Amino acid sequence: MSLRTKVLLPLGFFGILLMGYLYGYWMPHSLEDIRAEYRSSTERHLDSVIVGLTPLLLGHQLDTIYENLDALRDQNSDWTSIELDDAQGRGLYPLTKPPAQTVASPREEVHVLEKKIIYLGIDLGTLTVKVDFFHRLSQIETEHHQLAAIMFVVILAFILSAWFVLERIVIRPVDALSKAATELAQNRFEGRPLEKSGDDEVSRLVDRFSEMRAAIHDNQMALQRYKNQLEDTVQQRTAELLLARDAAQTANKAKSAFLANMSHELRTPLNAILGFSSMMRRDPGVPASQYGNLDIINRSGEHLLTLINDVLEVAKIEAGRMQLEIAPFDLGSMVRDVVDMMQIRAHEKGLQLLIDQTSEFPRYIKGDEARLRQILVNLVSNAVKFTEHGGVTLRLGVKQNAKAHLLIEVEDSGPGISAQDQARLFEPFVQLAEGAAQRGTGLGLTITRQFVQLMDGDITVESTVGKGSLFRVNLPLELASTADLPTAESEGHGEVLGLAPGQPSYRILIVEDQLENQLLLQRLMCNIGLDTKVAQDGLQGVEAFKEWHPHLIWMDRRMPVMDGIEATQRIRKLPEGHSVKIVAVTASAFKEQQQELFDAGMDDFVRKPYRFSEIYDCLARQLGVIFVYQTDEVQHAAPAELTPAMLALLPFSLRNELKAALENLDNERITAIVGQVGEIDSNLGHTLTSLVEYFNYPAILDALSEAASDQPRTI
């Protein structure tokens, strides 16, 4: 309903109500009042007439009475009849009574007024007057109608005036405000200025609205400017983010390419170093005096490989290329293995390495066993390394929150870590210990934290200088059962001597661009009696396959001219290409690239640097080759059990040097001294080398102690 309708309805209702009051109440009541007043005035007039007739009646002056009544009738035209009767009812005036009218005229309203004439209690007669009220009342009614018409005109004029005034000072401004508000709601500010009708509340409302509209318009314009500026900023930031994303992707690609190149460039020569040193170590023609030198080469290569692996692990995590390998495993067995492995180092330093007997944890869980083992090894190894007195305690438990978590705590009684050092403890290449006694890459704790975070866990440290440190790892826990565990693989059979009798003659093609790796693989194949050929790159490998049809191909992945993936794809498309076994020999840093190799058509892969057993096991898997292994009877060079009597033959000074080197974990001195022992006694040197290779330092130290006690020193 519009404002005009809301204003017009009350005005119309007021006019109708007022007219209804005039015609329905005031005029009828007014006529009744006038009629009553007229009757009353007529009766008062009759009373005055009676007063004048009384002495005339007493004096029987009938002529005078007749004259007076005739004059009275002439004076009052609305008196239609005057009758005067004596006390006995005889008519005195008029002398002849007019006939009575049975039906009143429609234009007559006759009222009969009858008055007794009594004087001092004596009834003198009765005066009866018939009065026609019609003329008098019709005149008054006409006047009332005229008045009502005038009042109707006045009321109508009032309503129209009120309507005009309200329309001018209220409705039009409010209607204009409504339209302006609608335009404002539609963000239209171009409307003309609002008109004011004066200096009243509506005008002030118009002023406030005009000010508000101007302010909103200014704010809208400012907001539009800010919006345009923000859109420009967002577009600029989006462009910058896209550039940053492209740069990050380029950097990640560059990092991945760098890792792949470095992995290939570092692992490939290491493969030759470790392979040939191991081959020379097994060569019976090598003098025993050179075993120590070969062990140094091999240990140095293994140490270098560890450093390379640590650096590559960190780089792979930062590049987002690290992936967890979730599988069920025996947590209890893994913990025992780690403790047993670290127990040797702890015993050498006179430390106690214990598993807290209050530890309660599930034996079988699901997770990345290799990563979790590395976490435990890094934490326990660090604790043993930096602790000189007391011991190291390993605790495991389960914490039940919204989800079960595995808690791992490694506590030591070492020197502790200051708050300043704790802040940078997990940073790469940070070594808190001073001097050369504590050597390492400085990546152990960095890798540990990254592995923990990769598993959606967290690692914290609590330490007090002079009292020790406590490392706490919190990892999500997923339980497993015995049925989930994979079937354990059979243990190795020992060193491969050759093919078992009755084996087919196999042709082996080696596709490798590095000469040293060609020679290593070729010798490994020739040592067991397999026929081999070598191709320098993938293209030559494809041509060699066409001509020679080998049973198995050792395929390097990265080669000039044509890489191993393309060569494999081409071979698979050739006749008999699906029957040949193709094994990738790769130095890739990324395990996820294995799927790329399988997708290209390769059957298996071996990662550089490889152990000889990995090569032979792969041959057995792919070709079903059966080997002859070195048995206990034919192991003429197998190390004998170390006895105190064997060590007692060594010079006292050499034994002391060996003991000091073992207690200080000085690998270089240990290797050099074992080499000197080999020059004195080759069998003893071979035995010590085997024990050193497996870090079985306690066995050597126990034998040295018994040898010293069995053979008293002469002073």
XYZ file of C-alpha atoms in Angstrom:
715
model
C 0.000 0.000 0.000
C 1.391 3.337 -1.053
C 1.849 6.290 1.244
C -0.779 8.242 -0.698
C -3.335 5.510 -0.082
C -2.348 5.362 3.583
C -2.952 9.150 3.875
C -6.094 9.255 1.716
C -7.874 6.452 3.539
C -7.860 8.193 6.963
C -8.960 11.479 5.393
C -11.804 9.789 3.467
C -12.791 7.798 6.533
C -12.817 10.998 8.595
C -15.027 12.764 6.001
C -17.460 9.875 5.773
C -17.607 9.621 9.564
C -18.277 13.344 9.898
C -21.008 13.326 7.228
C -22.551 10.289 8.809
C -22.568 12.091 12.123
C -24.254 15.147 10.563
C -26.938 13.263 8.660
C -27.361 10.295 10.892
C -27.195 11.815 14.334
C -27.005 15.585 14.489
C -29.828 16.471 12.060
C -32.450 13.973 13.423
C -31.646 14.904 17.009
C -31.634 18.576 16.149
C -35.098 18.306 14.522
C -36.420 16.446 17.532
C -35.032 19.112 19.797
C -36.597 21.858 17.651
C -39.931 19.996 17.591
C -39.887 19.674 21.364
C -38.883 23.278 21.767
C -41.639 24.405 19.390
C -44.244 22.401 21.274
C -42.969 23.775 24.528
C -43.091 27.358 23.260
C -46.625 26.794 21.936
C -47.704 25.441 25.306
C -46.220 28.477 27.030
C -48.094 30.654 24.563
C -51.348 28.819 25.413
C -50.665 29.346 29.085
C -50.468 33.088 28.456
C -53.691 32.927 26.397
C -55.428 31.068 29.251
C -54.313 33.740 31.653
C -56.036 36.323 29.440
C -59.207 34.261 28.946
C -59.728 33.441 32.617
C -61.185 36.881 33.680
C -63.230 36.982 30.481
C -64.725 33.616 31.266
C -65.446 34.688 34.800
C -67.185 37.790 33.487
C -68.943 35.901 30.706
C -67.526 38.289 28.156
C -67.986 35.990 25.218
C -67.661 38.655 22.552
C -64.320 39.661 23.814
C -63.336 36.005 24.006
C -64.379 35.525 20.373
C -62.413 38.553 19.235
C -59.321 37.487 21.086
C -59.467 33.925 19.788
C -60.062 35.132 16.207
C -57.130 37.483 16.511
C -55.040 34.661 17.991
C -55.917 32.355 15.092
C -55.030 35.012 12.564
C -51.714 35.689 14.261
C -50.691 32.003 14.326
C -51.126 30.617 10.864
C -49.856 27.190 11.918
C -52.762 26.949 14.430
C -55.222 25.077 12.348
C -57.984 24.918 14.968
C -58.913 26.650 18.266
C -61.681 25.269 20.420
C -62.955 26.575 23.781
C -65.364 24.468 25.825
C -66.963 25.282 29.156
C -66.791 23.109 32.208
C -69.758 21.075 30.993
C -68.070 20.434 27.611
C -70.244 22.815 25.652
C -68.420 24.531 22.856
C -67.990 28.221 23.312
C -65.713 28.794 20.358
C -66.039 28.386 17.496
C -69.782 28.342 17.491
C -69.736 25.679 14.798
C -67.004 22.928 15.006
C -65.306 21.928 11.775
C -65.706 18.331 10.718
C -62.944 16.081 12.034
C -60.281 14.944 9.551
C -59.796 11.216 9.687
C -56.529 11.087 7.654
C -53.825 13.648 8.070
C -52.388 15.237 4.988
C -48.862 13.952 4.133
C -47.691 17.498 4.335
C -49.180 18.060 7.791
C -47.863 17.261 11.232
C -50.702 18.274 13.564
C -50.209 18.304 17.284
C -53.247 18.735 19.607
C -52.597 20.866 22.684
C -55.264 20.806 25.337
C -55.181 23.041 28.400
C -57.605 23.154 31.347
C -58.697 26.621 32.487
C -58.829 26.443 36.279
C -59.243 29.359 38.594
C -58.957 28.837 42.284
C -59.723 25.201 41.828
C -62.785 25.916 39.720
C -62.816 24.302 36.300
C -63.770 27.059 33.913
C -63.297 25.089 30.692
C -60.863 23.644 28.254
C -58.852 25.307 25.488
C -57.873 22.947 22.668
C -55.478 24.050 19.939
C -54.334 22.035 16.914
C -50.921 23.122 15.674
C -49.407 22.052 12.345
C -45.642 21.678 12.896
C -44.935 20.792 9.265
C -44.286 24.217 7.895
C -42.151 25.259 10.762
C -40.176 22.012 10.847
C -39.780 21.835 7.055
C -38.321 25.313 7.097
C -35.926 24.327 9.839
C -35.092 21.053 8.079
C -34.362 22.983 4.894
C -32.078 25.232 6.858
C -30.374 22.125 8.338
C -29.892 20.612 4.910
C -28.398 23.845 3.722
C -26.151 23.852 6.770
C -25.210 20.217 6.167
C -24.404 21.003 2.557
C -22.268 23.891 3.662
C -20.551 21.665 6.234
C -20.040 18.949 3.591
C -18.408 21.495 1.338
C -16.297 22.690 4.260
C -15.309 19.125 5.183
C -14.515 18.301 1.578
C -12.503 21.488 1.285
C -10.724 20.563 4.516
C -9.954 17.070 3.235
C -8.715 18.387 -0.091
C -6.647 21.055 1.646
C -5.223 18.498 4.020
C -4.510 16.196 1.110
C -2.813 18.980 -0.804
C -0.749 20.004 2.198
C 0.225 16.420 3.028
C 0.959 15.746 -0.624
C 3.172 18.789 -0.799
C 5.058 18.605 2.471
C 5.013 14.854 3.256
C 3.983 12.515 0.454
C 6.028 13.985 -2.368
C 9.250 14.264 -0.298
C 8.780 10.782 1.141
C 7.989 9.391 -2.317
C 11.084 11.096 -3.670
C 13.072 9.642 -0.751
C 11.672 6.181 -1.556
C 12.657 6.432 -5.210
C 16.077 7.789 -4.264
C 16.536 4.915 -1.763
C 15.580 2.415 -4.485
C 18.100 3.974 -6.837
C 20.657 3.969 -4.043
C 20.018 0.266 -3.432
C 20.719 -0.273 -7.127
C 23.974 1.691 -6.831
C 22.563 4.515 -8.939
C 23.743 7.871 -7.682
C 22.949 10.052 -10.699
C 19.471 11.120 -9.472
C 18.613 14.824 -9.309
C 18.765 16.657 -5.961
C 15.800 16.132 -3.663
C 13.409 19.083 -3.185
C 12.554 20.437 0.262
C 9.177 21.870 1.301
C 10.425 23.966 4.181
C 12.315 23.689 7.403
C 10.541 20.835 9.119
C 11.295 17.271 10.132
C 10.703 15.928 6.603
C 13.010 18.559 5.151
C 15.679 17.699 7.666
C 15.177 14.013 6.797
C 15.692 14.919 3.137
C 18.861 16.816 4.034
C 20.224 13.860 6.051
C 19.377 11.442 3.227
C 21.066 13.677 0.669
C 24.155 13.819 2.861
C 24.050 10.030 3.334
C 23.660 9.468 -0.410
C 26.599 11.737 -1.119
C 28.679 9.973 1.533
C 27.721 6.548 0.176
C 28.517 7.737 -3.318
C 31.926 8.955 -2.182
C 32.536 5.714 -0.279
C 31.354 3.703 -3.264
C 33.717 5.549 -5.521
C 36.535 5.090 -3.031
C 35.627 1.413 -2.693
C 35.602 1.071 -6.456
C 39.028 2.655 -6.597
C 40.234 0.301 -3.877
C 38.619 -2.601 -5.707
C 40.351 -1.681 -8.930
C 43.583 -1.220 -7.037
C 43.072 -4.546 -5.244
C 42.317 -6.307 -8.523
C 45.456 -4.834 -9.991
C 47.373 -5.910 -6.888
C 45.843 -9.398 -7.003
C 46.666 -9.705 -10.681
C 50.175 -8.526 -9.971
C 50.534 -10.906 -7.015
C 49.018 -13.720 -9.054
C 51.483 -13.055 -11.816
C 54.275 -12.964 -9.238
C 53.022 -16.199 -7.676
C 52.835 -17.821 -11.079
C 56.367 -16.685 -11.750
C 57.409 -17.931 -8.300
C 55.601 -21.222 -8.908
C 57.237 -21.600 -12.295
C 60.571 -20.698 -10.738
C 59.991 -23.212 -7.924
C 58.983 -25.886 -10.400
C 62.004 -25.056 -12.499
C 64.164 -25.164 -9.387
C 62.668 -28.502 -8.361
C 63.212 -29.852 -11.834
C 66.744 -28.521 -11.760
C 67.265 -30.036 -8.319
C 65.847 -33.347 -9.491
C 68.041 -33.239 -12.573
C 71.003 -32.333 -10.382
C 70.255 -35.205 -8.011
C 69.879 -37.619 -10.879
C 73.137 -36.426 -12.434
C 75.026 -36.410 -9.141
C 73.652 -39.792 -8.197
C 74.761 -41.202 -11.510
C 78.131 -39.441 -11.528
C 78.967 -40.409 -7.927
C 77.492 -43.876 -7.700
C 78.909 -45.042 -11.009
C 82.620 -44.662 -10.042
C 81.807 -45.865 -6.515
C 80.341 -48.992 -8.045
C 83.668 -49.664 -9.745
C 85.712 -48.795 -6.623
C 83.710 -51.018 -4.285
C 83.289 -53.751 -6.856
C 86.934 -54.094 -7.850
C 88.176 -53.733 -4.254
C 85.837 -56.544 -3.193
C 86.948 -58.643 -6.173
C 90.620 -58.103 -5.327
C 89.905 -58.893 -1.666
C 88.594 -62.307 -2.755
C 91.410 -62.957 -5.191
C 93.701 -65.616 -3.623
C 96.582 -64.208 -5.669
C 96.511 -60.933 -3.727
C 99.109 -60.939 -0.931
C 97.678 -60.938 2.556
C 99.683 -57.789 3.244
C 97.401 -55.944 0.790
C 94.196 -56.943 2.562
C 94.474 -53.962 4.871
C 94.895 -51.570 1.947
C 91.919 -53.112 0.153
C 89.861 -52.863 3.335
C 90.777 -49.189 3.617
C 89.623 -48.629 0.037
C 86.431 -50.545 0.666
C 85.680 -48.791 3.973
C 86.402 -45.392 2.494
C 84.095 -46.175 -0.401
C 81.362 -47.335 1.960
C 81.821 -44.173 4.053
C 81.658 -42.013 0.955
C 78.539 -43.867 -0.159
C 76.967 -43.177 3.246
C 77.755 -39.476 2.907
C 76.316 -39.401 -0.606
C 73.178 -41.205 0.537
C 72.696 -38.759 3.433
C 73.041 -35.713 1.193
C 70.760 -37.219 -1.427
C 68.176 -38.168 1.210
C 68.007 -34.545 2.416
C 67.842 -33.216 -1.124
C 65.131 -35.707 -2.102
C 62.980 -34.705 0.864
C 63.388 -31.013 0.076
C 62.520 -31.683 -3.571
C 59.388 -33.573 -2.506
C 60.627 -36.804 -4.072
C 60.775 -38.867 -0.895
C 57.976 -41.420 -0.532
C 57.200 -43.679 2.386
C 56.968 -47.414 1.842
C 54.262 -48.572 4.254
C 54.221 -52.272 5.065
C 53.689 -54.488 8.135
C 56.853 -55.354 10.081
C 58.076 -56.692 13.407
C 58.805 -53.633 15.557
C 60.142 -55.683 18.456
C 62.644 -57.497 16.253
C 63.774 -54.250 14.655
C 64.346 -52.618 18.056
C 66.406 -55.597 19.202
C 68.472 -55.491 16.011
C 69.243 -51.809 16.474
C 70.144 -52.258 20.132
C 72.323 -55.278 19.353
C 74.089 -53.359 16.598
C 74.705 -50.326 18.821
C 75.585 -52.499 21.806
C 79.069 -53.083 20.388
C 79.898 -49.385 20.288
C 78.372 -48.828 23.722
C 80.387 -51.712 25.185
C 83.596 -50.396 23.650
C 83.071 -47.087 25.471
C 82.088 -48.767 28.718
C 78.453 -47.570 28.438
C 75.223 -49.334 29.241
C 72.708 -49.453 26.396
C 69.371 -50.609 27.775
C 65.771 -50.964 26.718
C 63.575 -49.653 29.524
C 61.853 -52.683 31.026
C 58.669 -50.672 31.537
C 58.326 -50.197 27.789
C 55.063 -51.584 26.466
C 54.472 -51.366 22.732
C 52.852 -53.492 20.010
C 55.167 -55.950 18.319
C 53.652 -55.741 14.843
C 52.833 -52.388 13.249
C 52.478 -50.863 9.791
C 54.959 -48.249 8.646
C 58.161 -47.566 6.776
C 60.527 -49.981 8.474
C 63.680 -48.669 6.798
C 62.943 -45.043 7.743
C 61.982 -45.926 11.318
C 65.123 -48.056 11.671
C 67.186 -45.108 10.421
C 65.520 -42.846 13.009
C 66.385 -45.248 15.830
C 69.933 -45.799 14.552
C 70.581 -42.055 14.252
C 69.246 -41.233 17.722
C 70.932 -44.133 19.528
C 74.176 -43.682 17.581
C 74.299 -39.990 18.487
C 73.583 -40.762 22.126
C 76.394 -43.343 22.260
C 78.763 -41.080 20.355
C 78.419 -38.090 22.680
C 78.135 -39.965 25.988
C 81.369 -40.751 27.848
C 80.020 -42.012 31.185
C 76.812 -43.654 32.307
C 74.598 -45.058 29.611
C 71.826 -44.737 27.064
C 68.212 -45.815 27.629
C 65.681 -46.563 24.909
C 61.979 -46.389 25.820
C 58.942 -47.184 23.707
C 55.281 -46.782 24.516
C 51.835 -46.013 23.159
C 49.948 -42.767 23.710
C 46.186 -42.797 23.209
C 44.764 -39.503 21.975
C 42.186 -39.087 19.236
C 44.484 -41.503 17.412
C 47.047 -43.928 18.806
C 50.662 -42.723 18.663
C 53.948 -44.546 19.103
C 56.304 -42.823 21.555
C 60.052 -43.356 21.236
C 62.456 -41.857 23.793
C 66.260 -42.006 23.728
C 67.813 -40.684 26.931
C 71.527 -40.396 27.632
C 73.758 -39.196 30.460
C 75.989 -37.206 28.146
C 77.184 -33.599 28.419
C 73.787 -32.130 27.491
C 72.903 -29.498 24.928
C 72.603 -25.788 25.641
C 69.419 -23.909 24.730
C 71.312 -21.992 22.045
C 72.512 -25.215 20.434
C 69.065 -26.811 20.707
C 67.704 -24.083 18.439
C 69.988 -25.190 15.584
C 70.271 -28.858 16.470
C 68.234 -30.110 13.512
C 69.766 -27.808 10.902
C 71.753 -29.458 8.081
C 75.525 -29.809 8.424
C 75.510 -28.616 12.052
C 78.040 -30.315 14.325
C 77.882 -29.190 17.932
C 80.970 -31.055 19.123
C 84.280 -29.305 18.653
C 87.417 -31.001 17.437
C 87.909 -34.024 15.238
C 86.884 -36.637 17.784
C 83.231 -36.496 16.740
C 83.133 -36.840 12.988
C 80.145 -37.122 10.695
C 78.137 -35.381 8.035
C 76.047 -33.260 10.366
C 72.937 -34.608 8.611
C 71.842 -37.394 10.952
C 69.380 -35.361 13.047
C 68.262 -33.369 10.011
C 67.320 -36.569 8.204
C 65.732 -37.911 11.386
C 63.462 -34.879 11.767
C 62.532 -34.927 8.084
C 61.683 -38.631 8.263
C 59.545 -37.999 11.368
C 57.712 -35.112 9.704
C 57.227 -37.211 6.586
C 55.454 -39.742 8.820
C 53.166 -36.977 10.213
C 54.960 -37.085 13.546
C 57.105 -34.733 15.577
C 60.419 -34.849 17.407
C 61.447 -32.814 20.444
C 64.506 -32.591 22.660
C 64.879 -31.876 26.362
C 68.369 -31.318 27.660
C 70.238 -29.858 30.606
C 73.920 -29.085 30.294
C 75.907 -31.511 32.414
C 72.991 -33.909 32.961
C 72.178 -35.401 29.573
C 69.566 -35.233 26.842
C 66.206 -36.781 26.010
C 64.996 -37.071 22.421
C 61.285 -37.844 22.072
C 59.614 -38.990 18.835
C 55.820 -39.103 18.456
C 54.495 -41.037 15.427
C 50.986 -42.108 14.332
C 50.498 -45.794 15.082
C 48.756 -48.375 12.909
C 48.644 -51.921 14.243
C 49.311 -55.074 12.244
C 49.073 -58.789 12.917
C 51.343 -61.767 12.314
C 49.290 -62.728 9.271
C 50.096 -59.373 7.660
C 53.861 -59.934 7.756
C 55.554 -60.964 4.499
C 57.199 -64.363 4.295
C 60.806 -64.172 5.404
C 63.354 -64.622 2.657
C 65.883 -67.416 2.928
C 69.336 -66.463 4.061
C 72.173 -66.144 1.588
C 74.176 -69.198 0.641
C 77.563 -67.555 0.770
C 79.979 -66.674 -2.011
C 79.091 -67.833 -5.543
C 81.783 -70.061 -7.066
C 80.149 -70.851 -10.403
C 77.231 -72.469 -12.171
C 75.896 -75.795 -10.988
C 76.534 -78.685 -13.380
C 73.992 -79.215 -16.130
C 73.102 -75.527 -16.536
C 72.270 -74.202 -20.019
C 74.707 -71.912 -21.740
C 73.446 -68.380 -21.213
C 74.344 -65.337 -23.313
C 74.577 -62.113 -21.364
C 74.654 -58.678 -23.043
C 76.089 -55.754 -21.062
C 74.922 -52.321 -22.289
C 77.072 -49.803 -20.361
C 78.945 -46.679 -21.395
C 81.420 -46.607 -18.464
C 84.468 -48.800 -19.121
C 85.117 -49.664 -15.477
C 81.535 -50.818 -14.959
C 81.700 -52.813 -18.173
C 84.794 -54.606 -16.900
C 83.261 -55.236 -13.457
C 80.059 -56.781 -14.784
C 81.959 -58.680 -17.454
C 84.284 -60.242 -14.872
C 81.377 -61.148 -12.630
C 79.753 -62.947 -15.545
C 82.959 -64.596 -16.745
C 83.879 -65.759 -13.225
C 80.830 -68.040 -13.224
C 81.268 -69.140 -16.824
C 78.693 -67.036 -18.682
C 79.232 -65.848 -22.270
C 79.114 -62.042 -22.471
C 79.178 -59.202 -24.956
C 79.459 -55.473 -24.324
C 77.670 -52.553 -26.050
C 78.759 -48.934 -25.505
C 75.271 -47.357 -25.676
C 71.622 -48.161 -26.244
C 71.820 -48.069 -30.036
C 74.672 -50.583 -30.068
C 72.681 -52.649 -27.568
C 69.709 -52.829 -29.948
C 71.978 -53.900 -32.844
C 73.743 -56.475 -30.632
C 70.396 -57.944 -29.637
C 69.394 -58.311 -33.277
C 72.610 -60.176 -34.085
C 73.294 -62.185 -30.928
C 69.878 -62.748 -29.240
C 71.061 -62.780 -25.597
C 69.088 -64.393 -22.804
C 69.561 -61.436 -20.440
C 70.611 -57.813 -20.866
C 72.223 -55.697 -18.151
C 70.927 -52.277 -19.272
C 72.388 -49.027 -17.951
C 69.761 -46.280 -17.772
C 71.812 -43.185 -18.632
C 73.949 -43.466 -21.754
C 74.877 -41.268 -24.699
C 73.317 -41.640 -28.168
C 70.386 -43.681 -26.781
C 69.466 -44.261 -23.148
C 68.400 -47.541 -21.640
C 64.675 -46.783 -21.601
C 64.475 -46.078 -25.323
C 66.692 -49.057 -26.098
C 64.429 -51.318 -24.041
C 61.320 -50.034 -25.792
C 62.889 -50.688 -29.199
C 64.009 -54.181 -28.241
C 60.542 -55.075 -26.981
C 59.126 -54.202 -30.405
C 61.545 -56.567 -32.190
C 60.915 -60.274 -32.879
C 61.815 -62.307 -29.779
C 62.059 -58.971 -27.951
C 59.467 -60.045 -25.410
C 61.312 -63.203 -24.386
C 64.615 -61.579 -23.395
C 65.113 -60.560 -19.757
C 66.177 -56.929 -19.363
C 67.507 -55.733 -16.015
C 68.188 -52.045 -15.380
C 71.509 -51.202 -13.733
C 70.840 -47.693 -12.496
C 72.503 -45.141 -10.269
C 69.268 -43.149 -9.921
C 68.637 -41.343 -6.657
C 64.871 -41.805 -6.866
C 63.170 -45.071 -6.124
C 59.980 -43.809 -7.728
C 61.784 -43.957 -11.075
C 61.631 -47.734 -10.784
C 58.080 -47.632 -12.120
C 59.337 -45.735 -15.151
C 61.759 -48.571 -15.793
C 59.045 -51.197 -15.469
C 56.722 -49.201 -17.734
C 59.463 -49.155 -20.379
C 59.469 -52.963 -20.393
C 62.293 -53.867 -17.986
C 61.895 -56.956 -15.828
C 64.030 -55.997 -12.825
C 66.569 -53.471 -11.636
C 69.794 -53.359 -9.623
C 70.907 -50.136 -8.018
C 74.505 -48.942 -8.160
C 76.691 -49.475 -6.294
C 75.643 -53.093 -6.056
C 76.930 -56.079 -4.166
C 77.959 -59.155 -6.092
C 75.225 -61.160 -4.388
C 72.598 -58.746 -5.770
C 73.815 -59.439 -9.327
C 73.792 -63.199 -8.857
C 70.409 -63.177 -7.057
C 68.945 -61.232 -9.973
C 70.299 -63.821 -12.427
C 68.700 -66.572 -10.352
C 65.338 -64.740 -10.328
C 65.230 -63.918 -14.030
C 66.901 -66.977 -15.646
C 66.476 -69.601 -12.951
C 70.251 -70.051 -12.756
C 71.472 -72.466 -10.082
C 74.853 -71.661 -8.505
C 77.474 -73.552 -6.631
C 78.168 -71.750 -3.372
C 81.258 -71.852 -1.213
C 80.599 -74.447 1.520
C 82.235 -74.809 4.908
C 84.464 -77.568 3.526
C 85.779 -75.570 0.604
C 86.237 -72.320 2.492
C 89.928 -72.789 2.948
C 90.314 -69.074 3.446
C 87.484 -68.807 5.946
C 88.543 -67.062 9.118
C 89.137 -69.246 12.122
C 87.707 -68.436 15.516
C 89.857 -65.846 17.268
C 91.631 -67.205 20.359
C 93.872 -65.525 22.929
C 96.655 -67.889 21.891
C 96.607 -66.510 18.360
C 97.028 -62.949 19.632
C 99.673 -63.951 22.162
C 102.097 -64.514 19.286
C 101.952 -60.827 18.357
C 104.391 -58.293 19.796
C 103.165 -56.672 22.997
C 103.395 -53.161 21.535
C 101.340 -54.145 18.487
C 98.653 -55.627 20.732
C 98.516 -52.416 22.793
C 98.220 -50.311 19.641
C 95.388 -52.534 18.383
C 93.608 -52.294 21.738
C 93.925 -48.497 21.851
C 92.670 -48.153 18.274
C 89.652 -50.373 19.034
C 88.779 -48.461 22.200
C 89.013 -45.118 20.335
C 87.009 -46.428 17.350
C 89.782 -45.191 15.064
C 88.930 -47.067 11.883
C 92.022 -46.005 9.976
C 94.421 -47.109 12.733
C 92.486 -50.384 13.161
C 92.786 -51.155 9.452
C 96.504 -50.270 9.392
C 97.282 -52.428 12.434
C 95.276 -55.366 11.037
C 97.370 -55.028 7.869
C 100.550 -55.259 9.937
C 99.161 -58.344 11.687
C 98.480 -59.894 8.265
C 102.119 -59.470 7.325
C 103.069 -61.427 10.456
C 100.283 -64.049 10.310
C 98.013 -64.084 7.239
C 95.404 -66.352 8.852
C 95.219 -64.148 11.941
C 95.005 -61.069 9.717
C 92.137 -62.642 7.762
C 90.319 -63.495 11.011
C 90.737 -59.985 12.412
C 89.579 -58.448 9.109
C 86.375 -60.483 9.196
C 85.668 -59.412 12.771
C 86.398 -55.746 11.961
C 84.134 -55.830 8.903
C 81.196 -56.716 11.187
C 82.283 -54.285 13.939
C 82.787 -57.179 16.326
C 85.272 -55.152 18.367
C 84.290 -56.728 21.736
C 85.453 -60.173 20.577
C 88.892 -58.769 19.677
C 89.138 -56.799 22.944
C 88.140 -59.841 25.010
C 90.750 -61.966 23.254
C 93.408 -59.257 23.800
C 92.545 -59.087 27.518
C 92.754 -62.859 27.919
C 96.028 -62.963 25.990
C 97.478 -60.300 28.295
C 96.375 -62.196 31.419
C 97.599 -65.583 30.144
C 101.034 -64.248 29.224
C 102.493 -62.072 31.991
C 104.590 -59.186 30.872
C 108.309 -59.212 31.764
C 109.726 -56.004 33.066
